[in-house]
Amino acid sequence: MAERLLALLMVFAPLSLVSLGGGPSIFAEMQRQAVDVHGWMSAGQFTDLFAISRAAPGPGSLICVLVGWQAAGFLGALAGALGLYVPSSCLLLAIGHWWRRRGDSPVRRVIERGLAPVAVGLIFAGVYALLRADGAGWMEITTLALCTIALLRGASPYAVMAVVALLYAGLQQAGAIGR
Amino acid sequence: MAQPSGDVVLLPDSPQARLLDILRVFTSMGLASFGGGLAGWMHREVVERRRWMSEEGFLAGVALGQVLPGPNSVNLALYIGQQLRGVPGAAMAFLGILGPPFLVILGLALLYGWGMGMAGFAVVLGGIAAAGLANSLATGLRTARRMRGAWPWAVVGSTFLAIGLLRWPMIPVVAVMIPASIGLAWAEGRMRG
């Protein structure tokens, strides 16, 4: 048991530091380690876990919890999460600490003003990439457009989300969408 | 640099953000984080509603969180918590943003172990994910509307073009765009005197 927990940490901690942009960049290696190298599960099981992780809130890389769970139960789930999130978090905190110490200096303000448009471009690119990755059809794009208009006019995101969930559940029950 | 408190224009290190508040805010966002629209939620809660942080400080966190390894949402939460209250603040944000999804996903794993399918569920989640994306899009649009001058638009456009449309790898692109953009911000500041 202890060996498995250690193995989980050894798999996830290095992946943590190369997980640029979060989950998608490390799924392939995670699958290779869990299925081929350590034999914690079959390839089919990994695919099921991937579907489950898509259905849960939180970052996509949270599949590490499921891999840990499959390999070693609750402690394994914990080891998976700590292994994948603690190293990258420490790196971010180290840089954030230096940043915070600079206080409200003119240099920091210039850097912040320069970073802002890059961040906005990244946000747009992220929305576009996720739409493409999910193979969004006219239904999703219409939903996205209507929700964006509602939000820009000051609607609460919680209300928007609840309306969309009810609408989709209703349409699915009626057999209009989904298979 | 010590200023009397009560300055509500710029609050980079606001003392009003209590640790419990940070935990509470990020826990509710952790539960709502379907489909990756989290930058939008955080902007609304942290900048617009609570004014814990300035717009520029927040966007710097967005950029930093995307460039460094780790999930963007977790990185941004850590950054916000740390800028507000140091490491304890970051710990609260981390627990809040990951704790609820951790428990939910374990619950789903149990259901899976008992042999339950989730086909119909996936359709509804697809819709929720689209609504989550709308949140991000709205934040980007709202921020973009406030930008002054031509150069920020050029930076937004070329970043989107390179990473979104052309699908170039992000790291080299931002390694060029960030210094260029900071240089432009600096030049603009000098022109204004």
mmCIF file of C-alpha atoms in Angstrom:
data_model
loop_
_atom_site.group_PDB
_atom_site.id
_atom_site.type_symbol
_atom_site.label_atom_id
_atom_site.label_comp_id
_atom_site.label_asym_id
_atom_site.label_seq_id
_atom_site.Cartn_x
_atom_site.Cartn_y
_atom_site.Cartn_z
ATOM 1 C CA MET A 1 0.000 0.000 0.000
ATOM 2 C CA ALA A 2 2.720 2.456 1.026
ATOM 3 C CA GLU A 3 4.612 1.548 -2.142
ATOM 4 C CA ARG A 4 1.587 2.352 -4.263
ATOM 5 C CA LEU A 5 1.126 5.730 -2.591
ATOM 6 C CA LEU A 6 4.783 6.511 -3.156
ATOM 7 C CA ALA A 7 4.490 5.371 -6.771
ATOM 8 C CA LEU A 8 1.503 7.683 -7.243
ATOM 9 C CA LEU A 9 3.471 10.635 -5.890
ATOM 10 C CA MET A 10 6.416 9.752 -8.110
ATOM 11 C CA VAL A 11 4.163 9.663 -11.176
ATOM 12 C CA PHE A 12 2.259 12.873 -10.494
ATOM 13 C CA ALA A 13 4.829 15.217 -8.943
ATOM 14 C CA PRO A 14 7.001 15.495 -12.091
ATOM 15 C CA LEU A 15 3.878 15.809 -14.261
ATOM 16 C CA SER A 16 2.827 18.728 -12.067
ATOM 17 C CA LEU A 17 5.766 20.837 -13.188
ATOM 18 C CA VAL A 18 5.193 20.200 -16.890
ATOM 19 C CA SER A 19 1.399 20.576 -16.830
ATOM 20 C CA LEU A 20 1.395 23.827 -18.760
ATOM 21 C CA GLY A 21 -2.138 25.012 -19.300
ATOM 22 C CA GLY A 22 -3.452 22.314 -16.971
ATOM 23 C CA GLY A 23 -4.758 18.865 -17.829
ATOM 24 C CA PRO A 24 -4.698 18.355 -21.603
ATOM 25 C CA SER A 25 -0.930 18.574 -21.851
ATOM 26 C CA ILE A 26 -0.373 15.620 -19.496
ATOM 27 C CA PHE A 27 -3.305 13.237 -20.150
ATOM 28 C CA ALA A 28 -1.314 11.106 -22.569
ATOM 29 C CA GLU A 29 1.582 10.570 -20.172
ATOM 30 C CA MET A 30 -0.806 9.969 -17.261
ATOM 31 C CA GLN A 31 -2.541 7.243 -19.224
ATOM 32 C CA ARG A 32 0.748 5.616 -20.227
ATOM 33 C CA GLN A 33 1.935 5.542 -16.616
ATOM 34 C CA ALA A 34 -1.347 4.301 -15.114
ATOM 35 C CA VAL A 35 -2.099 1.663 -17.764
ATOM 36 C CA ASP A 36 1.176 0.524 -19.366
ATOM 37 C CA VAL A 37 3.858 1.202 -16.772
ATOM 38 C CA HIS A 38 2.074 0.469 -13.476
ATOM 39 C CA GLY A 39 -0.949 -1.545 -14.619
ATOM 40 C CA TRP A 40 -3.314 0.140 -12.144
ATOM 41 C CA MET A 41 -6.189 -0.154 -14.659
ATOM 42 C CA SER A 42 -7.088 -1.109 -18.227
ATOM 43 C CA ALA A 43 -7.143 1.421 -21.047
ATOM 44 C CA GLY A 44 -10.959 1.176 -21.105
ATOM 45 C CA GLN A 45 -11.151 2.002 -17.413
ATOM 46 C CA PHE A 46 -8.942 5.042 -17.943
ATOM 47 C CA THR A 47 -11.311 6.268 -20.648
ATOM 48 C CA ASP A 48 -14.251 5.834 -18.253
ATOM 49 C CA LEU A 49 -12.390 7.809 -15.585
ATOM 50 C CA PHE A 50 -11.758 10.539 -18.129
ATOM 51 C CA ALA A 51 -15.496 10.776 -18.838
ATOM 52 C CA ILE A 52 -16.206 10.964 -15.103
ATOM 53 C CA SER A 53 -13.684 13.759 -14.630
ATOM 54 C CA ARG A 54 -15.399 15.729 -17.391
ATOM 55 C CA ALA A 55 -18.699 15.403 -15.518
ATOM 56 C CA ALA A 56 -17.306 16.791 -12.250
ATOM 57 C CA PRO A 57 -16.623 20.438 -11.429
ATOM 58 C CA GLY A 58 -13.012 21.542 -11.127
ATOM 59 C CA PRO A 59 -10.028 21.403 -13.477
ATOM 60 C CA GLY A 60 -9.813 18.558 -16.005
ATOM 61 C CA SER A 61 -6.565 17.397 -14.445
ATOM 62 C CA LEU A 62 -8.623 16.294 -11.425
ATOM 63 C CA ILE A 63 -8.607 12.907 -13.165
ATOM 64 C CA CYS A 64 -5.468 12.409 -11.022
ATOM 65 C CA VAL A 65 -7.857 11.881 -8.081
ATOM 66 C CA LEU A 66 -9.632 9.091 -9.939
ATOM 67 C CA VAL A 67 -6.401 7.419 -11.000
ATOM 68 C CA GLY A 68 -5.242 7.522 -7.375
ATOM 69 C CA TRP A 69 -8.610 6.178 -6.217
ATOM 70 C CA GLN A 70 -8.459 3.286 -8.678
ATOM 71 C CA ALA A 71 -4.880 2.483 -7.662
ATOM 72 C CA ALA A 72 -5.089 2.785 -3.876
ATOM 73 C CA GLY A 73 -8.502 3.930 -2.580
ATOM 74 C CA PHE A 74 -9.074 7.132 -0.638
ATOM 75 C CA LEU A 75 -5.438 7.633 0.369
ATOM 76 C CA GLY A 76 -4.488 7.089 -3.246
ATOM 77 C CA ALA A 77 -6.940 9.794 -4.316
ATOM 78 C CA LEU A 78 -5.340 12.157 -1.818
ATOM 79 C CA ALA A 79 -1.826 11.221 -2.958
ATOM 80 C CA GLY A 80 -2.822 11.820 -6.583
ATOM 81 C CA ALA A 81 -4.178 15.299 -5.825
ATOM 82 C CA LEU A 82 -1.241 16.339 -3.624
ATOM 83 C CA GLY A 83 1.295 14.967 -6.096
ATOM 84 C CA LEU A 84 -0.226 16.813 -9.033
ATOM 85 C CA TYR A 85 -1.062 20.128 -7.369
ATOM 86 C CA VAL A 86 1.503 20.844 -4.655
ATOM 87 C CA PRO A 87 4.678 21.198 -6.790
ATOM 88 C CA SER A 88 3.140 23.605 -9.323
ATOM 89 C CA SER A 89 1.495 25.531 -6.463
ATOM 90 C CA CYS A 90 4.829 26.006 -4.699
ATOM 91 C CA LEU A 91 6.356 27.394 -7.874
ATOM 92 C CA LEU A 92 3.483 29.834 -8.289
ATOM 93 C CA LEU A 93 3.686 30.947 -4.650
ATOM 94 C CA ALA A 94 7.428 31.570 -4.923
ATOM 95 C CA ILE A 95 6.914 33.877 -7.886
ATOM 96 C CA GLY A 96 3.806 35.443 -6.318
ATOM 97 C CA HIS A 97 5.762 36.199 -3.147
ATOM 98 C CA TRP A 98 8.382 38.150 -5.054
ATOM 99 C CA TRP A 99 5.612 39.964 -6.918
ATOM 100 C CA ARG A 100 3.756 40.886 -3.733
ATOM 101 C CA ARG A 101 6.898 42.279 -2.110
ATOM 102 C CA ARG A 102 7.253 44.798 -4.926
ATOM 103 C CA GLY A 103 4.106 46.494 -3.615
ATOM 104 C CA ASP A 104 2.473 49.230 -5.641
ATOM 105 C CA SER A 105 5.607 50.466 -7.412
ATOM 106 C CA PRO A 106 5.608 52.208 -10.810
ATOM 107 C CA VAL A 107 7.516 49.262 -12.289
ATOM 108 C CA ARG A 108 4.832 46.861 -11.168
ATOM 109 C CA ARG A 109 2.112 49.093 -12.590
ATOM 110 C CA VAL A 110 3.789 49.159 -16.005
ATOM 111 C CA ILE A 111 4.169 45.366 -15.932
ATOM 112 C CA GLU A 112 0.519 44.954 -14.962
ATOM 113 C CA ARG A 113 -0.656 47.261 -17.720
ATOM 114 C CA GLY A 114 1.433 45.296 -20.195
ATOM 115 C CA LEU A 115 0.180 41.916 -18.980
ATOM 116 C CA ALA A 116 -3.514 42.885 -19.134
ATOM 117 C CA PRO A 117 -4.023 42.741 -22.921
ATOM 118 C CA VAL A 118 -2.041 39.487 -23.142
ATOM 119 C CA ALA A 119 -4.367 38.021 -20.486
ATOM 120 C CA VAL A 120 -7.458 39.171 -22.411
ATOM 121 C CA GLY A 121 -6.082 37.581 -25.601
ATOM 122 C CA LEU A 122 -5.421 34.351 -23.675
ATOM 123 C CA ILE A 123 -8.990 34.369 -22.295
ATOM 124 C CA PHE A 124 -10.444 34.678 -25.823
ATOM 125 C CA ALA A 125 -8.087 31.980 -27.122
ATOM 126 C CA GLY A 126 -9.093 29.708 -24.229
ATOM 127 C CA VAL A 127 -12.807 30.089 -24.951
ATOM 128 C CA TYR A 128 -12.178 29.346 -28.621
ATOM 129 C CA ALA A 129 -9.962 26.315 -27.882
ATOM 130 C CA LEU A 130 -12.513 24.791 -25.469
ATOM 131 C CA LEU A 131 -15.309 25.273 -27.990
ATOM 132 C CA ARG A 132 -13.249 23.437 -30.605
ATOM 133 C CA ALA A 133 -12.155 20.678 -28.228
ATOM 134 C CA ASP A 134 -15.755 19.909 -27.290
ATOM 135 C CA GLY A 135 -16.764 19.786 -30.957
ATOM 136 C CA ALA A 136 -19.356 22.464 -30.268
ATOM 137 C CA GLY A 137 -22.321 22.565 -32.647
ATOM 138 C CA TRP A 138 -24.851 25.337 -33.294
ATOM 139 C CA MET A 139 -26.604 24.484 -30.026
ATOM 140 C CA GLU A 140 -23.540 25.216 -27.881
ATOM 141 C CA ILE A 141 -22.615 28.310 -29.869
ATOM 142 C CA THR A 142 -26.151 29.688 -29.553
ATOM 143 C CA THR A 143 -26.089 28.949 -25.818
ATOM 144 C CA LEU A 144 -22.725 30.665 -25.499
ATOM 145 C CA ALA A 145 -23.876 33.759 -27.398
ATOM 146 C CA LEU A 146 -27.164 34.118 -25.484
ATOM 147 C CA CYS A 147 -25.491 33.572 -22.103
ATOM 148 C CA THR A 148 -22.763 36.102 -22.917
ATOM 149 C CA ILE A 149 -25.360 38.739 -23.833
ATOM 150 C CA ALA A 150 -27.300 38.007 -20.628
ATOM 151 C CA LEU A 151 -24.132 38.274 -18.512
ATOM 152 C CA LEU A 152 -23.021 41.515 -20.162
ATOM 153 C CA ARG A 153 -26.449 42.928 -19.315
ATOM 154 C CA GLY A 154 -25.845 42.093 -15.672
ATOM 155 C CA ALA A 155 -27.564 38.710 -15.214
ATOM 156 C CA SER A 156 -26.261 36.575 -12.345
ATOM 157 C CA PRO A 157 -24.024 33.727 -13.587
ATOM 158 C CA TYR A 158 -25.718 31.381 -11.108
ATOM 159 C CA ALA A 159 -29.125 32.164 -12.622
ATOM 160 C CA VAL A 160 -27.795 31.790 -16.161
ATOM 161 C CA MET A 161 -26.290 28.412 -15.329
ATOM 162 C CA ALA A 162 -29.463 27.162 -13.635
ATOM 163 C CA VAL A 163 -31.635 28.205 -16.602
ATOM 164 C CA VAL A 164 -29.294 26.477 -19.055
ATOM 165 C CA ALA A 165 -29.180 23.282 -16.954
ATOM 166 C CA LEU A 166 -32.990 23.126 -16.720
ATOM 167 C CA LEU A 167 -33.405 23.875 -20.416
ATOM 168 C CA TYR A 168 -30.933 21.171 -21.469
ATOM 169 C CA ALA A 169 -32.423 18.637 -19.042
ATOM 170 C CA GLY A 170 -35.891 19.375 -20.422
ATOM 171 C CA LEU A 171 -34.791 19.102 -24.057
ATOM 172 C CA GLN A 172 -32.944 15.880 -23.326
ATOM 173 C CA GLN A 173 -35.989 14.365 -21.608
ATOM 174 C CA ALA A 174 -38.105 15.370 -24.595
ATOM 175 C CA GLY A 175 -35.612 13.595 -26.866
ATOM 176 C CA ALA A 176 -34.703 16.761 -28.751
ATOM 177 C CA ILE A 177 -30.975 16.566 -27.977
ATOM 178 C CA GLY A 178 -28.521 13.831 -27.021
ATOM 179 C CA ARG A 179 -28.859 10.296 -28.232
ATOM 180 C CA MET B 1 4.451 54.064 1.657
ATOM 181 C CA ALA B 2 2.194 53.516 4.659
ATOM 182 C CA GLN B 3 -1.207 54.932 3.801
ATOM 183 C CA PRO B 4 -4.274 55.354 5.962
ATOM 184 C CA SER B 5 -6.784 52.605 5.323
ATOM 185 C CA GLY B 6 -10.041 53.437 3.581
ATOM 186 C CA ASP B 7 -8.506 53.979 0.160
ATOM 187 C CA VAL B 8 -11.102 52.290 -2.025
ATOM 188 C CA VAL B 9 -9.684 53.201 -5.432
ATOM 189 C CA LEU B 10 -6.855 50.675 -5.528
ATOM 190 C CA LEU B 11 -6.729 47.860 -3.022
ATOM 191 C CA PRO B 12 -3.836 45.585 -3.953
ATOM 192 C CA ASP B 13 -3.374 44.336 -0.385
ATOM 193 C CA SER B 14 -6.806 44.899 1.023
ATOM 194 C CA PRO B 15 -6.979 44.166 4.749
ATOM 195 C CA GLN B 16 -10.730 43.517 4.557
ATOM 196 C CA ALA B 17 -10.307 40.088 2.980
ATOM 197 C CA ARG B 18 -10.651 37.758 5.966
ATOM 198 C CA LEU B 19 -9.321 34.214 5.687
ATOM 199 C CA LEU B 20 -12.779 32.737 6.254
ATOM 200 C CA ASP B 21 -14.233 34.974 3.564
ATOM 201 C CA ILE B 22 -11.566 33.798 1.139
ATOM 202 C CA LEU B 23 -12.404 30.162 1.938
ATOM 203 C CA ARG B 24 -16.131 30.795 1.555
ATOM 204 C CA VAL B 25 -15.874 32.654 -1.766
ATOM 205 C CA PHE B 26 -13.550 30.099 -3.336
ATOM 206 C CA THR B 27 -15.581 27.138 -2.083
ATOM 207 C CA SER B 28 -18.690 28.402 -3.839
ATOM 208 C CA MET B 29 -16.651 29.000 -6.990
ATOM 209 C CA GLY B 30 -15.083 25.551 -6.713
ATOM 210 C CA LEU B 31 -18.567 24.035 -6.841
ATOM 211 C CA ALA B 32 -19.618 26.190 -9.784
ATOM 212 C CA SER B 33 -16.530 25.468 -11.867
ATOM 213 C CA PHE B 34 -17.976 23.368 -14.667
ATOM 214 C CA GLY B 35 -16.318 23.693 -18.025
ATOM 215 C CA GLY B 36 -13.517 26.089 -17.257
ATOM 216 C CA GLY B 37 -15.186 29.506 -16.995
ATOM 217 C CA LEU B 38 -13.492 30.252 -13.712
ATOM 218 C CA ALA B 39 -11.567 33.394 -14.557
ATOM 219 C CA GLY B 40 -14.963 34.997 -15.161
ATOM 220 C CA TRP B 41 -16.358 33.911 -11.802
ATOM 221 C CA MET B 42 -13.281 35.047 -9.933
ATOM 222 C CA HIS B 43 -13.279 38.420 -11.662
ATOM 223 C CA ARG B 44 -16.894 38.958 -10.672
ATOM 224 C CA GLU B 45 -16.422 37.931 -7.034
ATOM 225 C CA VAL B 46 -12.989 39.357 -6.338
ATOM 226 C CA VAL B 47 -12.813 42.518 -8.468
ATOM 227 C CA GLU B 48 -16.393 43.620 -9.127
ATOM 228 C CA ARG B 49 -18.325 42.588 -6.050
ATOM 229 C CA ARG B 50 -15.797 42.641 -3.225
ATOM 230 C CA ARG B 51 -13.154 45.001 -4.630
ATOM 231 C CA TRP B 52 -10.420 42.954 -3.003
ATOM 232 C CA MET B 53 -8.139 43.554 -5.942
ATOM 233 C CA SER B 54 -7.634 46.021 -8.783
ATOM 234 C CA GLU B 55 -8.444 45.118 -12.367
ATOM 235 C CA GLU B 56 -4.769 45.217 -13.395
ATOM 236 C CA GLY B 57 -3.659 43.153 -10.409
ATOM 237 C CA PHE B 58 -6.237 40.515 -11.300
ATOM 238 C CA LEU B 59 -5.246 40.352 -14.970
ATOM 239 C CA ALA B 60 -1.588 40.010 -14.024
ATOM 240 C CA GLY B 61 -2.674 36.922 -12.061
ATOM 241 C CA VAL B 62 -4.525 35.557 -15.096
ATOM 242 C CA ALA B 63 -1.413 35.876 -17.253
ATOM 243 C CA LEU B 64 0.897 34.487 -14.570
ATOM 244 C CA GLY B 65 -1.421 31.556 -13.860
ATOM 245 C CA GLN B 66 -1.543 30.579 -17.522
ATOM 246 C CA VAL B 67 2.182 30.816 -18.114
ATOM 247 C CA LEU B 68 3.195 28.721 -15.092
ATOM 248 C CA PRO B 69 2.472 24.965 -14.868
ATOM 249 C CA GLY B 70 -0.670 23.794 -13.085
ATOM 250 C CA PRO B 71 -4.372 24.297 -13.830
ATOM 251 C CA ASN B 72 -5.167 27.929 -14.667
ATOM 252 C CA SER B 73 -8.052 28.103 -12.214
ATOM 253 C CA VAL B 74 -6.024 26.718 -9.294
ATOM 254 C CA ASN B 75 -3.096 29.002 -10.114
ATOM 255 C CA LEU B 76 -5.313 32.074 -10.269
ATOM 256 C CA ALA B 77 -6.964 31.145 -6.960
ATOM 257 C CA LEU B 78 -3.560 30.689 -5.308
ATOM 258 C CA TYR B 79 -2.357 34.017 -6.683
ATOM 259 C CA ILE B 80 -5.428 35.898 -5.444
ATOM 260 C CA GLY B 81 -5.275 34.293 -1.994
ATOM 261 C CA GLN B 82 -1.578 35.040 -1.692
ATOM 262 C CA GLN B 83 -1.806 38.661 -2.817
ATOM 263 C CA LEU B 84 -4.620 39.210 -0.310
ATOM 264 C CA ARG B 85 -3.325 37.398 2.757
ATOM 265 C CA GLY B 86 -0.029 35.683 2.009
ATOM 266 C CA VAL B 87 0.417 31.913 2.266
ATOM 267 C CA PRO B 88 -2.563 31.385 4.635
ATOM 268 C CA GLY B 89 -4.781 33.197 2.124
ATOM 269 C CA ALA B 90 -3.403 31.027 -0.671
ATOM 270 C CA ALA B 91 -4.070 27.892 1.394
ATOM 271 C CA MET B 92 -7.714 28.932 1.913
ATOM 272 C CA ALA B 93 -8.178 29.648 -1.804
ATOM 273 C CA PHE B 94 -6.543 26.296 -2.687
ATOM 274 C CA LEU B 95 -8.802 24.342 -0.307
ATOM 275 C CA GLY B 96 -11.860 26.219 -1.509
ATOM 276 C CA ILE B 97 -11.248 25.810 -5.209
ATOM 277 C CA LEU B 98 -10.181 22.123 -5.089
ATOM 278 C CA GLY B 99 -11.936 20.732 -1.995
ATOM 279 C CA PRO B 100 -15.526 20.581 -3.303
ATOM 280 C CA PRO B 101 -14.580 19.204 -6.746
ATOM 281 C CA PHE B 102 -12.375 16.614 -4.992
ATOM 282 C CA LEU B 103 -15.347 15.358 -2.965
ATOM 283 C CA VAL B 104 -17.768 15.478 -5.905
ATOM 284 C CA ILE B 105 -15.430 13.500 -8.132
ATOM 285 C CA LEU B 106 -14.977 10.857 -5.427
ATOM 286 C CA GLY B 107 -18.769 10.613 -5.188
ATOM 287 C CA LEU B 108 -18.954 10.084 -8.941
ATOM 288 C CA ALA B 109 -16.207 7.453 -8.691
ATOM 289 C CA LEU B 110 -18.348 5.598 -6.152
ATOM 290 C CA LEU B 111 -21.368 5.727 -8.476
ATOM 291 C CA TYR B 112 -19.158 4.458 -11.299
ATOM 292 C CA GLY B 113 -17.963 1.634 -9.058
ATOM 293 C CA TRP B 114 -21.606 0.677 -8.515
ATOM 294 C CA GLY B 115 -22.092 0.487 -12.257
ATOM 295 C CA MET B 116 -24.113 3.602 -12.991
ATOM 296 C CA GLY B 117 -23.921 5.223 -16.393
ATOM 297 C CA MET B 118 -23.828 8.939 -16.951
ATOM 298 C CA ALA B 119 -24.850 9.344 -20.571
ATOM 299 C CA GLY B 120 -27.845 11.675 -20.095
ATOM 300 C CA PHE B 121 -25.959 13.625 -17.491
ATOM 301 C CA ALA B 122 -23.250 14.465 -20.043
ATOM 302 C CA VAL B 123 -25.714 16.343 -22.270
ATOM 303 C CA VAL B 124 -26.741 18.656 -19.438
ATOM 304 C CA LEU B 125 -23.106 19.187 -18.491
ATOM 305 C CA GLY B 126 -22.319 20.192 -22.059
ATOM 306 C CA GLY B 127 -24.853 22.997 -21.717
ATOM 307 C CA ILE B 128 -23.489 24.061 -18.349
ATOM 308 C CA ALA B 129 -19.984 24.111 -19.818
ATOM 309 C CA ALA B 130 -21.176 26.466 -22.566
ATOM 310 C CA ALA B 131 -22.666 28.774 -19.914
ATOM 311 C CA GLY B 132 -19.360 28.651 -18.039
ATOM 312 C CA LEU B 133 -17.515 29.663 -21.190
ATOM 313 C CA ALA B 134 -19.925 32.563 -21.617
ATOM 314 C CA ASN B 135 -18.747 33.786 -18.239
ATOM 315 C CA SER B 136 -15.134 33.929 -19.455
ATOM 316 C CA LEU B 137 -16.108 35.513 -22.737
ATOM 317 C CA ALA B 138 -18.142 38.200 -20.949
ATOM 318 C CA THR B 139 -15.199 38.999 -18.663
ATOM 319 C CA GLY B 140 -12.839 39.305 -21.614
ATOM 320 C CA LEU B 141 -15.266 41.560 -23.480
ATOM 321 C CA ARG B 142 -15.946 43.732 -20.451
ATOM 322 C CA THR B 143 -12.230 44.207 -19.801
ATOM 323 C CA ALA B 144 -11.497 44.832 -23.462
ATOM 324 C CA ARG B 145 -14.108 47.573 -23.568
ATOM 325 C CA ARG B 146 -12.198 49.506 -20.935
ATOM 326 C CA MET B 147 -8.891 49.436 -22.813
ATOM 327 C CA ARG B 148 -7.693 52.779 -24.179
ATOM 328 C CA GLY B 149 -5.550 53.272 -27.256
ATOM 329 C CA ALA B 150 -4.666 51.030 -30.174
ATOM 330 C CA TRP B 151 -1.746 49.011 -28.807
ATOM 331 C CA PRO B 152 -3.705 46.921 -26.251
ATOM 332 C CA TRP B 153 -6.077 45.865 -29.041
ATOM 333 C CA ALA B 154 -3.146 44.884 -31.237
ATOM 334 C CA VAL B 155 -1.767 42.758 -28.379
ATOM 335 C CA VAL B 156 -5.156 41.116 -27.707
ATOM 336 C CA GLY B 157 -5.643 40.412 -31.402
ATOM 337 C CA SER B 158 -2.230 38.927 -32.077
ATOM 338 C CA THR B 159 -2.311 36.807 -28.893
ATOM 339 C CA PHE B 160 -5.695 35.402 -29.903
ATOM 340 C CA LEU B 161 -4.601 34.870 -33.495
ATOM 341 C CA ALA B 162 -1.397 33.027 -32.575
ATOM 342 C CA ILE B 163 -2.738 30.817 -29.759
ATOM 343 C CA GLY B 164 -6.445 30.508 -30.574
ATOM 344 C CA LEU B 165 -6.590 30.379 -34.365
ATOM 345 C CA LEU B 166 -3.103 29.289 -35.435
ATOM 346 C CA ARG B 167 -2.709 26.998 -32.396
ATOM 347 C CA TRP B 168 0.946 27.924 -31.899
ATOM 348 C CA PRO B 169 2.465 26.651 -28.634
ATOM 349 C CA MET B 170 1.607 29.089 -25.851
ATOM 350 C CA ILE B 171 4.978 29.443 -24.124
ATOM 351 C CA PRO B 172 7.032 30.847 -27.005
ATOM 352 C CA VAL B 173 4.143 33.101 -28.011
ATOM 353 C CA VAL B 174 3.749 34.666 -24.567
ATOM 354 C CA ALA B 175 7.541 34.817 -24.190
ATOM 355 C CA VAL B 176 7.432 37.275 -27.096
ATOM 356 C CA MET B 177 4.107 38.968 -26.378
ATOM 357 C CA ILE B 178 4.642 39.761 -22.687
ATOM 358 C CA PRO B 179 7.901 41.724 -23.045
ATOM 359 C CA ALA B 180 6.550 43.454 -26.163
ATOM 360 C CA SER B 181 3.359 44.451 -24.381
ATOM 361 C CA ILE B 182 5.169 45.672 -21.266
ATOM 362 C CA GLY B 183 7.476 47.686 -23.527
ATOM 363 C CA LEU B 184 4.460 49.299 -25.186
ATOM 364 C CA ALA B 185 2.890 50.096 -21.811
ATOM 365 C CA TRP B 186 6.171 51.673 -20.721
ATOM 366 C CA ALA B 187 6.518 53.710 -23.916
ATOM 367 C CA GLU B 188 2.964 54.948 -23.547
ATOM 368 C CA GLY B 189 3.635 56.022 -19.961
ATOM 369 C CA ARG B 190 6.711 57.970 -21.093
ATOM 370 C CA MET B 191 4.840 59.700 -23.896
ATOM 371 C CA ARG B 192 2.285 60.932 -21.417
ATOM 372 C CA GLY B 193 5.136 62.240 -19.286
#
